[in-house]
Coordinates of C-alpha atoms in Angstrom, one line a residue:
Chain F
X1 CA 74.5 115.1 54.2
X2 CA 73.8 118.5 55.9
X3 CA 72.1 121.0 53.5
X4 CA 74.1 123.8 53.2
X5 CA 72.9 127.8 52.9
X6 CA 73.1 127.5 49.2
X7 CA 69.5 126.2 48.7
X8 CA 67.3 128.9 47.0
X9 CA 64.4 130.6 49.0
X10 CA 61.5 130.8 46.9
X11 CA 58.0 132.1 47.7
X12 CA 56.5 129.1 46.7
X13 CA 57.9 127.4 49.6
X14 CA 55.9 126.7 52.6
X15 CA 58.5 125.9 55.0
X16 CA 62.0 127.1 54.7
X17 CA 64.3 126.6 57.7
X18 CA 68.2 127.4 57.6
X19 CA 70.6 126.4 60.5
X20 CA 68.1 125.7 62.4
X21 CA 69.6 124.6 66.3
X22 CA 68.2 124.0 69.5
X23 CA 70.0 123.6 72.9
X24 CA 68.4 121.9 76.4
X25 CA 71.9 122.8 78.3
X26 CA 74.2 120.8 76.6
X27 CA 72.4 118.7 75.1
X28 CA 71.9 119.4 71.3
X29 CA 68.6 118.4 70.2
X30 CA 68.5 119.7 66.6
X31 CA 72.0 120.5 65.2
X32 CA 72.0 123.1 62.4
X33 CA 69.3 121.8 60.0
X34 CA 68.3 123.4 56.9
X35 CA 65.4 122.3 54.5
X36 CA 62.7 123.5 52.4
X37 CA 59.2 122.5 51.9
X38 CA 56.9 123.2 49.1
X39 CA 53.4 124.1 48.7
X40 CA 51.3 121.1 48.8
X41 CA 54.1 118.5 49.8
X42 CA 54.0 116.2 52.2
X43 CA 57.2 116.0 54.0
X44 CA 58.2 113.6 55.9
X45 CA 60.4 113.6 59.2
X46 CA 61.9 109.9 59.7
X47 CA 63.8 109.2 62.8
X48 CA 64.4 107.0 65.9
X49 CA 62.7 108.5 68.9
X50 CA 64.8 111.3 70.6
X51 CA 66.2 112.5 66.9
X52 CA 65.0 115.9 67.2
X53 CA 61.9 115.7 65.3
X54 CA 59.3 117.0 67.8
X55 CA 61.7 119.8 68.2
X56 CA 62.0 120.6 65.3
X57 CA 58.3 121.0 64.9
X58 CA 57.9 122.6 68.2
X59 CA 60.0 125.4 67.2
X60 CA 58.3 125.8 63.7
X61 CA 54.5 125.9 65.4
X62 CA 55.9 128.7 67.7
X63 CA 56.3 126.7 71.1
X64 CA 59.7 126.6 71.4
X65 CA 62.1 129.5 70.7
X66 CA 65.1 128.5 68.7
X67 CA 68.5 128.3 70.0
X68 CA 69.9 129.9 66.9
X69 CA 69.2 129.9 63.4
X70 CA 66.4 131.3 61.1
X71 CA 63.0 130.0 59.1
X72 CA 59.8 130.8 58.1
X73 CA 56.4 128.9 58.0
X74 CA 53.8 130.5 55.6
X75 CA 56.1 133.5 54.9
X76 CA 56.1 134.5 58.2
X77 CA 59.5 134.5 60.4
X78 CA 59.7 131.8 63.2
X79 CA 62.0 134.1 65.6
X80 CA 59.5 137.1 65.3
X81 CA 56.3 136.5 63.9
X82 CA 55.2 133.0 65.4
X83 CA 51.8 134.9 66.3
X84 CA 50.9 135.1 63.2
X85 CA 52.5 131.8 62.3
X86 CA 49.8 130.5 64.6
X87 CA 46.9 131.5 62.3
X88 CA 48.3 129.8 59.3
X89 CA 48.7 126.4 60.7
X90 CA 46.8 123.4 62.2
X91 CA 49.2 121.0 64.5
X92 CA 48.4 117.8 65.9
X93 CA 50.2 116.3 68.4
X94 CA 51.4 112.9 69.2
X95 CA 48.9 112.1 72.1
X96 CA 46.2 113.0 70.1
X97 CA 45.5 116.0 72.5
X98 CA 41.7 115.8 73.0
X99 CA 39.7 116.8 76.3
X100 CA 38.1 113.3 77.4
X101 CA 35.3 114.3 79.7
X102 CA 34.0 116.4 76.1
X103 CA 32.1 114.9 73.7
X104 CA 33.3 114.5 70.2
X105 CA 30.9 117.8 68.8
X106 CA 32.0 119.6 72.1
X107 CA 35.5 119.0 71.4
X108 CA 35.0 120.3 67.8
X109 CA 33.3 123.3 68.8
X110 CA 35.8 124.6 71.2
X111 CA 39.0 124.1 69.1
X112 CA 37.1 125.5 65.8
X113 CA 36.2 128.1 69.0
X114 CA 39.8 129.1 69.9
X115 CA 40.4 129.8 66.1
X116 CA 38.0 132.2 65.9
X117 CA 35.2 130.6 64.0
X118 CA 31.6 131.2 64.4
X119 CA 29.2 128.1 65.5
X120 CA 27.4 128.4 62.0
X121 CA 30.9 128.2 60.4
X122 CA 31.8 125.3 62.8
X123 CA 28.5 123.6 62.0
X124 CA 29.3 124.0 58.1
X125 CA 33.1 122.3 58.2
X126 CA 32.1 119.4 60.6
X127 CA 29.6 118.7 57.4
X128 CA 32.4 118.9 55.2
X129 CA 34.8 116.9 56.9
X130 CA 32.2 114.5 57.7
X131 CA 32.2 113.2 54.5
X132 CA 35.7 111.8 55.1
X133 CA 35.9 111.5 58.7
X134 CA 33.0 110.0 59.4
X135 CA 32.5 111.7 62.9
X136 CA 28.8 112.3 63.1
X137 CA 27.9 108.8 63.9
X138 CA 29.6 109.4 67.4
X139 CA 29.1 112.9 67.6
X140 CA 27.7 112.7 71.1
X141 CA 29.9 110.2 72.5
X142 CA 32.5 111.3 75.5
X143 CA 36.2 111.1 73.7
X144 CA 37.4 109.2 76.6
X145 CA 35.1 106.4 75.3
X146 CA 36.1 106.5 71.2
X147 CA 38.3 103.8 69.6
X148 CA 41.9 104.9 69.5
X149 CA 41.6 105.3 65.4
X150 CA 38.5 107.5 65.6
X151 CA 40.5 109.8 68.2
X152 CA 42.9 110.2 65.8
X153 CA 40.5 110.9 63.2
X154 CA 39.0 113.5 65.5
X155 CA 42.3 115.2 66.2
X156 CA 42.9 115.1 62.8
X157 CA 39.7 117.4 62.3
X158 CA 40.2 119.5 65.3
X159 CA 43.4 120.7 63.7
X160 CA 42.3 121.3 60.1
X161 CA 38.8 122.8 61.0
X162 CA 40.1 126.4 60.1
X163 CA 41.4 125.2 57.0
X164 CA 45.2 125.9 57.6
X165 CA 47.6 126.0 54.8
X166 CA 50.0 124.2 56.6
X167 CA 49.6 121.1 58.6
X168 CA 51.8 119.8 61.3
X169 CA 51.4 116.4 62.1
X170 CA 53.6 114.7 65.5
X171 CA 53.7 111.0 65.0
X172 CA 50.2 111.3 64.0
X173 CA 49.7 107.2 63.5
X174 CA 51.5 106.1 67.1
X175 CA 49.7 103.2 68.7
X176 CA 47.0 102.7 65.6
X177 CA 46.2 99.7 64.1
X178 CA 47.4 99.3 60.4
X179 CA 44.0 99.8 58.8
X180 CA 43.3 103.2 60.5
X181 CA 46.7 103.6 59.6
X182 CA 45.8 103.2 56.1
X183 CA 43.0 105.0 56.2
X184 CA 44.6 107.9 58.2
X185 CA 47.6 108.3 55.0
X186 CA 44.9 108.1 52.4
X187 CA 43.6 111.5 54.1
X188 CA 46.5 113.0 54.2
X189 CA 47.1 112.6 50.7
X190 CA 43.7 113.8 49.6
X191 CA 44.5 117.2 52.0
X192 CA 47.8 117.9 49.9
X193 CA 46.4 116.9 46.9
X194 CA 43.8 119.9 47.6
X195 CA 47.2 122.3 48.1
X196 CA 47.7 121.8 52.0
X197 CA 51.1 121.2 52.9
X198 CA 51.7 118.3 55.4
X199 CA 54.9 118.4 57.7
X200 CA 54.9 114.7 59.1
X201 CA 56.6 113.4 61.7
X202 CA 57.2 109.4 61.9
X203 CA 59.1 106.6 63.1
X204 CA 57.2 104.0 61.3
X205 CA 59.4 103.3 58.1
X206 CA 56.6 101.7 55.9
X207 CA 54.8 105.2 56.4
X208 CA 57.5 106.9 54.6
X209 CA 56.6 105.8 51.2
X210 CA 53.3 107.9 51.4
X211 CA 56.0 111.0 51.5
X212 CA 56.5 113.4 48.6
X213 CA 60.0 113.7 50.4
X214 CA 61.5 112.4 53.5
X215 CA 64.5 113.8 55.4
X216 CA 66.5 111.2 57.9
X217 CA 67.1 112.5 61.0
X218 CA 69.6 111.3 63.4
X219 CA 70.8 112.5 66.5
X220 CA 69.6 116.1 65.9
X221 CA 71.5 116.3 62.1
X222 CA 69.3 115.3 58.8
X223 CA 71.5 112.9 57.4
X224 CA 69.3 112.1 54.3
X225 CA 66.8 114.1 52.1
X226 CA 65.1 113.2 48.9
X227 CA 62.2 111.7 47.6
X228 CA 61.9 108.0 48.6
X229 CA 62.6 106.5 45.2
X230 CA 65.7 108.8 44.9
X231 CA 67.1 107.7 48.1
X232 CA 66.4 104.1 47.4
X233 CA 68.0 104.0 44.3
X234 CA 71.0 106.3 45.7
X235 CA 71.7 103.2 48.3
X236 CA 70.8 100.3 46.2
X237 CA 68.2 98.8 48.4
X238 CA 64.6 98.3 48.1
X239 CA 63.1 99.2 51.6
X240 CA 63.3 102.6 53.8
X241 CA 64.0 100.5 56.7
X242 CA 67.1 99.1 55.5
X243 CA 68.4 102.5 54.4
X244 CA 67.6 103.8 57.7
X245 CA 69.3 101.1 59.9
X246 CA 72.1 101.5 56.9
X247 CA 72.6 105.4 58.0
X248 CA 72.0 105.3 61.8
X249 CA 74.4 102.5 62.1
X250 CA 77.3 103.7 60.3
Chain W
X1 CA 31.4 140.9 70.6
X2 CA 33.8 141.2 73.1
X3 CA 35.9 138.5 72.4
X4 CA 34.8 135.3 70.4
X5 CA 38.0 133.2 71.3
X6 CA 37.4 133.7 74.9
X7 CA 33.9 131.7 75.1
X8 CA 34.8 128.8 74.0
X9 CA 37.6 128.6 76.7
X10 CA 34.9 129.3 79.4
X11 CA 32.2 127.1 77.9
X12 CA 34.3 124.7 77.8
X13 CA 35.4 124.9 81.7
X14 CA 32.3 125.0 82.6
X15 CA 31.9 121.7 81.0
X16 CA 34.5 120.2 82.8
X17 CA 33.1 121.4 86.0
X18 CA 29.3 119.8 85.2
X19 CA 30.9 116.7 84.0
X20 CA 32.6 116.0 87.3
X21 CA 30.0 116.2 90.0
X22 CA 32.2 113.7 92.5
X23 CA 34.9 116.8 92.7
X24 CA 32.2 119.5 92.6
X25 CA 30.4 117.6 95.7
X26 CA 33.4 117.4 97.6
X27 CA 34.5 121.3 97.4
X28 CA 31.0 122.0 98.9
X29 CA 31.2 119.1 101.9
X30 CA 35.1 119.7 102.5
X31 CA 34.5 123.0 104.0
X32 CA 31.7 122.0 106.0
X33 CA 34.0 119.2 107.4
X34 CA 36.7 121.7 107.9
X35 CA 34.5 124.1 109.9
X36 CA 33.1 121.5 112.5
X37 CA 36.8 120.4 112.7
X38 CA 38.5 123.8 113.5
X39 CA 35.3 125.7 114.7
X40 CA 35.1 122.7 117.2
X41 CA 38.3 122.0 118.1
X42 CA 40.1 125.3 118.3
X43 CA 38.5 126.5 121.5
X44 CA 41.2 129.1 122.4
X45 CA 39.1 129.9 125.7
X46 CA 40.7 127.8 128.6
X47 CA 38.3 126.6 131.2
X48 CA 38.3 123.9 133.8
X49 CA 42.3 124.4 134.2
X50 CA 43.6 121.8 136.5
X51 CA 45.0 123.3 139.4
X52 CA 47.0 122.8 142.4
X53 CA 46.9 124.8 145.9
X54 CA 49.1 124.9 148.7
X55 CA 47.7 126.8 151.5
X56 CA 50.8 127.4 154.1
X57 CA 48.8 130.6 155.7
X58 CA 45.7 128.6 156.5
X59 CA 43.9 131.7 157.3
X60 CA 40.2 133.6 156.6
X61 CA 41.8 135.3 153.5
X62 CA 43.8 132.4 152.3
X63 CA 40.3 130.5 152.2
X64 CA 38.3 133.1 150.7
X65 CA 40.6 133.2 147.9
X66 CA 40.7 129.6 147.2
X67 CA 37.2 129.4 147.7
X68 CA 37.1 132.1 144.7
X69 CA 39.4 130.1 142.1
X70 CA 37.1 127.2 142.8
X71 CA 34.1 129.1 142.1
X72 CA 35.2 130.4 139.0
X73 CA 34.3 128.5 135.8
X74 CA 38.2 128.6 134.3
X75 CA 39.7 126.5 137.4
X76 CA 39.1 123.5 139.4
X77 CA 41.7 122.8 142.3
X78 CA 42.3 119.1 142.0
X79 CA 45.0 119.1 144.7
X80 CA 45.4 120.8 147.9
X81 CA 48.9 120.2 149.9
X82 CA 50.7 121.9 152.4
X83 CA 54.3 120.7 151.4
X84 CA 55.4 123.2 148.5
X85 CA 58.3 120.5 147.3
X86 CA 55.0 118.2 146.3
X87 CA 54.5 120.9 143.7
X88 CA 56.7 119.6 140.7
X89 CA 54.9 116.3 141.4
X90 CA 51.8 117.9 140.1
X91 CA 53.4 118.4 136.7
X92 CA 55.4 115.7 136.3
X93 CA 52.3 113.3 136.9
X94 CA 50.4 115.7 134.8
X95 CA 47.6 116.2 137.0
X96 CA 47.5 119.9 137.4
X97 CA 48.8 122.9 134.7
X98 CA 49.8 125.5 137.6
X99 CA 49.8 125.6 140.9
X100 CA 49.3 127.9 143.4
X101 CA 51.7 128.5 146.7
X102 CA 50.2 130.9 149.5
X103 CA 52.9 132.1 152.0
X104 CA 52.5 131.4 155.5
X105 CA 52.5 135.5 155.7
X106 CA 49.9 135.8 153.0
X107 CA 47.3 138.1 155.1
X108 CA 50.5 140.3 156.4
X109 CA 51.5 140.8 153.3
X110 CA 48.1 141.2 151.6
X111 CA 47.5 144.1 154.0
X112 CA 51.1 145.7 153.4
X113 CA 52.8 145.9 150.1
X114 CA 50.8 145.9 146.7
X115 CA 53.1 143.2 145.2
X116 CA 51.3 140.0 144.3
X117 CA 52.1 138.0 147.9
X118 CA 51.1 134.4 145.9
X119 CA 53.6 132.1 144.2
X120 CA 52.1 130.9 141.0
X121 CA 53.7 128.1 138.9
X122 CA 52.6 127.0 135.8
X123 CA 53.7 123.9 133.7
X124 CA 55.8 125.5 130.4
X125 CA 55.6 122.8 128.3
X126 CA 52.6 124.3 126.9
X127 CA 53.3 127.7 126.9
X128 CA 50.2 129.1 125.2
X129 CA 48.2 127.7 127.9
X130 CA 50.5 128.8 130.8
X131 CA 50.5 132.4 129.8
X132 CA 46.9 132.5 129.9
X133 CA 46.6 130.6 133.3
X134 CA 49.0 133.5 134.8
X135 CA 47.0 136.0 133.2
X136 CA 43.6 134.9 134.4
X137 CA 45.2 134.2 138.1
X138 CA 47.0 137.5 138.0
X139 CA 42.9 138.8 137.3
X140 CA 41.5 137.0 140.5
X141 CA 44.2 138.2 142.6
X142 CA 44.0 141.5 141.7
X143 CA 40.5 141.9 142.4
X144 CA 40.9 139.7 145.4
X145 CA 43.7 141.9 146.9
X146 CA 41.3 144.9 145.9
X147 CA 38.4 143.2 147.6
X148 CA 40.4 142.8 150.9
X149 CA 41.9 146.3 150.8
X150 CA 38.7 147.8 150.1
X151 CA 37.2 146.4 153.5
X152 CA 39.8 148.7 155.2
X153 CA 40.3 152.3 154.2
X154 CA 41.5 153.4 150.8
X155 CA 40.0 154.3 147.4
X156 CA 40.4 150.8 145.5
X157 CA 40.5 151.2 141.7
X158 CA 38.1 148.8 139.9
X159 CA 39.2 147.8 136.5
X160 CA 36.4 146.1 134.8
X161 CA 37.2 144.9 131.2
X162 CA 34.2 145.5 128.8
X163 CA 34.9 143.5 125.2
X164 CA 33.8 145.2 122.3
X165 CA 32.6 143.1 119.1
X166 CA 32.8 139.9 120.7
X167 CA 31.2 140.3 124.0
X168 CA 31.4 136.7 125.0
X169 CA 34.5 136.0 123.9
X170 CA 33.0 133.3 122.0
X171 CA 36.4 131.7 120.0
X172 CA 34.1 130.4 117.2
X173 CA 33.2 133.9 116.3
X174 CA 37.0 134.5 115.8
X175 CA 37.3 131.3 114.2
X176 CA 35.0 131.2 112.0
X177 CA 35.8 133.9 109.5
X178 CA 39.3 132.8 109.5
X179 CA 38.2 129.4 108.2
X180 CA 36.3 131.0 105.7
X181 CA 39.7 133.0 104.7
X182 CA 41.6 129.7 104.9
X183 CA 39.3 127.4 102.6
X184 CA 38.8 130.2 100.0
X185 CA 42.2 130.6 99.2
X186 CA 43.2 127.0 99.6
X187 CA 40.2 126.3 97.4
X188 CA 40.9 129.2 94.6
X189 CA 44.3 128.1 94.4
X190 CA 44.1 124.2 94.3
X191 CA 41.1 124.6 91.8
X192 CA 43.1 126.6 88.8
X193 CA 46.8 125.1 89.5
X194 CA 45.3 121.5 89.1
X195 CA 42.7 122.2 85.9
X196 CA 46.1 124.1 84.4
X197 CA 48.2 121.3 85.3
X198 CA 45.8 118.5 83.7
X199 CA 46.1 120.4 80.5
X200 CA 49.7 120.1 80.7
X201 CA 49.6 116.4 81.7
X202 CA 47.0 115.7 78.7
X203 CA 48.8 117.7 76.4
X204 CA 45.6 120.3 75.5
X205 CA 47.5 123.1 76.9
X206 CA 50.1 122.6 74.0
X207 CA 47.0 122.4 71.6
X208 CA 45.8 125.3 72.7
X209 CA 49.3 126.9 72.7
X210 CA 49.7 126.7 69.1
X211 CA 46.1 128.3 68.4
X212 CA 46.1 131.8 68.1
X213 CA 45.0 132.4 71.6
X214 CA 46.9 135.2 73.7
X215 CA 48.2 134.3 76.9
X216 CA 45.9 136.9 78.9
X217 CA 43.0 135.1 77.4
X218 CA 44.2 131.4 78.1
X219 CA 44.5 132.9 81.5
X220 CA 41.2 134.8 81.5
X221 CA 39.1 131.3 80.0
X222 CA 40.8 129.5 83.5
X223 CA 39.7 132.5 86.0
X224 CA 36.3 133.2 85.2
X225 CA 34.7 129.8 85.4
X226 CA 36.9 129.3 88.8
X227 CA 35.8 133.2 89.9
X228 CA 32.2 132.4 89.4
X229 CA 32.5 128.7 91.0
X230 CA 34.7 129.5 94.1
X231 CA 32.5 133.1 94.5
X232 CA 29.4 130.5 94.9
X233 CA 31.6 128.2 97.7
X234 CA 32.1 131.5 99.4
X235 CA 28.6 132.4 99.8
X236 CA 28.2 128.7 100.8
X237 CA 30.1 128.6 103.3
X238 CA 29.3 132.4 104.9
X239 CA 25.9 131.4 105.1
X240 CA 26.9 128.0 106.9
X241 CA 29.1 129.9 109.6
X242 CA 26.3 132.6 109.9
X243 CA 23.7 129.8 110.7
X244 CA 25.5 127.2 112.1
X245 CA 28.3 128.8 114.3
X246 CA 26.0 132.0 114.8
X247 CA 28.8 134.4 114.1
X248 CA 26.8 137.5 113.9
X249 CA 27.2 139.7 110.8
X250 CA 26.8 143.3 112.0
X251 CA 28.2 144.6 108.8
X252 CA 26.2 144.6 104.9
X253 CA 26.4 141.2 103.1
X254 CA 27.2 142.7 99.7
X255 CA 30.0 144.4 100.9
X256 CA 31.5 141.2 102.3
X257 CA 30.8 139.6 99.0
X258 CA 32.5 142.0 97.1
X259 CA 35.2 141.9 98.8
X260 CA 35.0 137.9 98.6
X261 CA 35.1 138.4 94.8
X262 CA 38.5 140.2 94.9
X263 CA 39.8 137.6 97.7
X264 CA 39.0 135.0 95.6
X265 CA 40.5 136.8 92.7
X266 CA 43.7 136.6 94.7
X267 CA 43.7 133.0 95.4
X268 CA 42.9 132.1 91.8
X269 CA 46.0 134.3 90.8
X270 CA 48.1 132.4 93.4
X271 CA 47.0 129.0 91.7
X272 CA 47.7 130.3 87.9
X273 CA 51.3 131.3 89.6
X274 CA 51.5 127.6 90.8
X275 CA 50.3 126.4 87.6
X276 CA 53.2 128.0 85.8
X277 CA 55.8 126.4 88.2
X278 CA 54.7 122.7 88.0
X279 CA 54.1 119.9 85.6
X280 CA 51.6 117.4 87.0
X281 CA 48.5 117.5 88.7
X282 CA 49.8 116.0 91.9
X283 CA 52.5 118.6 92.5
X284 CA 50.0 121.4 91.7
X285 CA 48.2 120.2 94.6
X286 CA 50.6 119.6 97.1
X287 CA 52.1 122.9 96.4
X288 CA 48.7 124.6 96.6
X289 CA 48.1 123.2 99.8
X290 CA 51.0 123.9 101.6
X291 CA 51.6 127.2 99.8
X292 CA 48.3 128.2 100.8
X293 CA 47.0 126.8 104.0
X294 CA 50.7 127.2 105.7
X295 CA 51.0 130.8 105.8
X296 CA 47.6 131.4 106.1
X297 CA 47.4 129.4 109.3
X298 CA 50.8 130.3 110.8
X299 CA 51.3 133.8 109.4
X300 CA 48.0 135.5 108.9
X301 CA 47.0 136.7 112.3
X302 CA 44.4 133.6 111.9
X303 CA 45.8 132.1 115.1
X304 CA 48.8 134.2 116.4
X305 CA 48.2 138.0 116.1
X306 CA 50.5 139.6 113.5
X307 CA 50.9 142.4 116.0
X308 CA 52.8 139.6 118.1
X309 CA 55.3 138.6 115.4
X310 CA 58.9 139.3 114.9
X311 CA 59.6 142.1 112.3
X312 CA 60.8 140.0 109.5
X313 CA 57.5 137.7 109.9
X314 CA 55.2 140.8 109.9
X315 CA 56.7 142.1 106.4
X316 CA 56.1 138.4 105.2
X317 CA 52.6 138.5 106.5
X318 CA 51.8 141.6 104.6
X319 CA 52.0 139.7 101.1
X320 CA 49.5 137.1 102.4
X321 CA 46.3 137.6 101.1
X322 CA 44.7 136.1 104.3
X323 CA 46.4 138.3 106.5
X324 CA 44.3 141.4 104.7
X325 CA 40.9 139.5 104.0
X326 CA 41.0 138.3 107.6
X327 CA 41.1 142.1 108.7
X328 CA 37.9 142.7 106.3
X329 CA 36.0 139.8 107.3
X330 CA 36.3 140.1 110.7
X331 CA 35.7 143.8 110.1
X332 CA 32.6 143.6 108.4
X333 CA 30.9 140.6 110.5
X334 CA 31.9 141.4 114.0
X335 CA 32.4 145.2 114.1
X336 CA 30.2 146.2 111.1
X337 CA 33.2 147.9 109.2
X338 CA 32.5 149.5 106.0
X339 CA 34.6 150.2 102.9
X340 CA 35.6 153.4 104.4
X341 CA 37.5 151.8 107.5
X342 CA 38.6 148.9 105.5
X343 CA 39.7 149.9 102.0
X344 CA 43.8 149.9 103.1
X345 CA 43.5 146.0 103.6
X346 CA 40.9 145.7 100.7
X347 CA 44.1 147.6 98.5
X348 CA 46.9 145.9 100.0
X349 CA 44.9 142.3 99.5
X350 CA 43.8 143.1 95.4
X351 CA 47.3 144.5 95.0
X352 CA 48.9 141.3 96.1
X353 CA 46.7 139.6 93.5
X354 CA 47.9 141.6 90.7
X355 CA 51.1 141.1 91.4
X356 CA 50.8 137.2 91.7
X357 CA 48.7 137.3 88.2
X358 CA 50.9 139.4 86.3
X359 CA 53.8 137.3 87.6
X360 CA 51.8 134.3 86.3
X361 CA 50.8 136.0 83.0
X362 CA 54.6 137.1 82.5
X363 CA 55.3 133.0 83.1
X364 CA 52.8 132.3 80.9
X365 CA 54.0 133.2 77.6
X366 CA 53.5 131.6 74.4
X367 CA 57.1 130.4 74.4
X368 CA 57.1 127.4 76.4
X369 CA 60.5 127.6 77.9

């Protein structure tokens, strides 16, 4: 089911995408994709590796120019106003891209700094985030020596220091143990409750349940999109994993 | 506040440098090592060239000539023989690099024609040395023939060459400034290209690119710290060359150091450009080494004079920053030149740097591909 142009484009949508495509040579990584994400929604992008999830995120964050199609993030056009988009979004890549030789604190100050926050502002934000992220206990440790779950929380902290209204998470739980993953999703839910729009990609099917709405991607196309409950009802199956395999196999 | 977003970038880069003392040590020790290797190995003065002499003349005049050759520090006579056919054997067995055949009518020809009356055969497999051998020998012959003829009548013209700026013809004085040029371009390009490639590898570059930072800020954030670091390395190797190899400093230190800053900037610009072409640190390293060392050694005038290159290569040499910096550093250190004499080289060098950096910024656009 590929979405038509008829979807209403409302100003309450944090992200709007119409007929977005991206080709790399002959390979079509993202094929005519359309969707909307409401403000405060956790919108999940589900798909196997190479399904086009990361390419979509990169187009929405201004890292990659779309081949065709339109879209807006935070009200700004992704084809023309990507410089403006950058001030409105937080981005956490699948590799928790942090500086290994910097201490926890130094990473936070660096990423806060490039978003134009002053030192007092950053200190204030670290204190705020510390309540839920527990970063201060390892503040002076070098990032390289941190446990993976902690690195993941640090990467999240770096992405939300500047209080972005829209947060892009590209496979944020890769390689992290189940308890840390659970904890991480609780954090994401808290953020969404506070009004942050969360756009998240994953290939862990159990994580799909945390999303308000899911979009299942296969070979560059969106093959299904709805709330997890509605999708399960539609296919008369109890697990998203079974539905995913069913959709991909046919 | 000039730019609040630039400071975190610069500060972060200095933390990287501080946290990696081993690389820092290598950066300061490698130049010393290279100075030793190049400074002592590249001795362009040929001395003690082994020659063979075949004297068919056996006259006082020929013996006088042989004595002159033997007394000079440039030649060691390793073979004296009487059959000219043995000459080739000297070369094939690598006994000598040149041979001199004095014909039987040497004395007569010496008195008569001004033409060189002597056969000189040099081993052409080492073309550079062969040319030098020939030049040296010709000089000896000219003065020799003048000496002979002046004993008679006539007014012999005595040619007396005096070397300006490097009066003792010490190779090190010529080579060491060249090594400084070589090292700075290499280190500058290597530092920047590798550090940017590392950020691409670890994904932090992407994290920076999704932030509101501008391309020129990213480039400046890299350039400023490494400009400062490379400048310190420049000062270090200049002082080292000045003290250890006793390279004279006839011009002003401050002029040289200011020009150095612009040269280092040009080196960083090359590093930036390389980093936009590669994805990994290893490729960045390879490309920086080959891309700076090879042209700088071969085409800049470091060893081979630019003026004696074919025209297309002369044109190429103009876009190599080391070509211009060599004129500057040799001019300042050995000739005492100032900005008044050197501004064309300075402009050309800086122009090349500006060209490279603008190309890099252009390629470094926020959109990745």
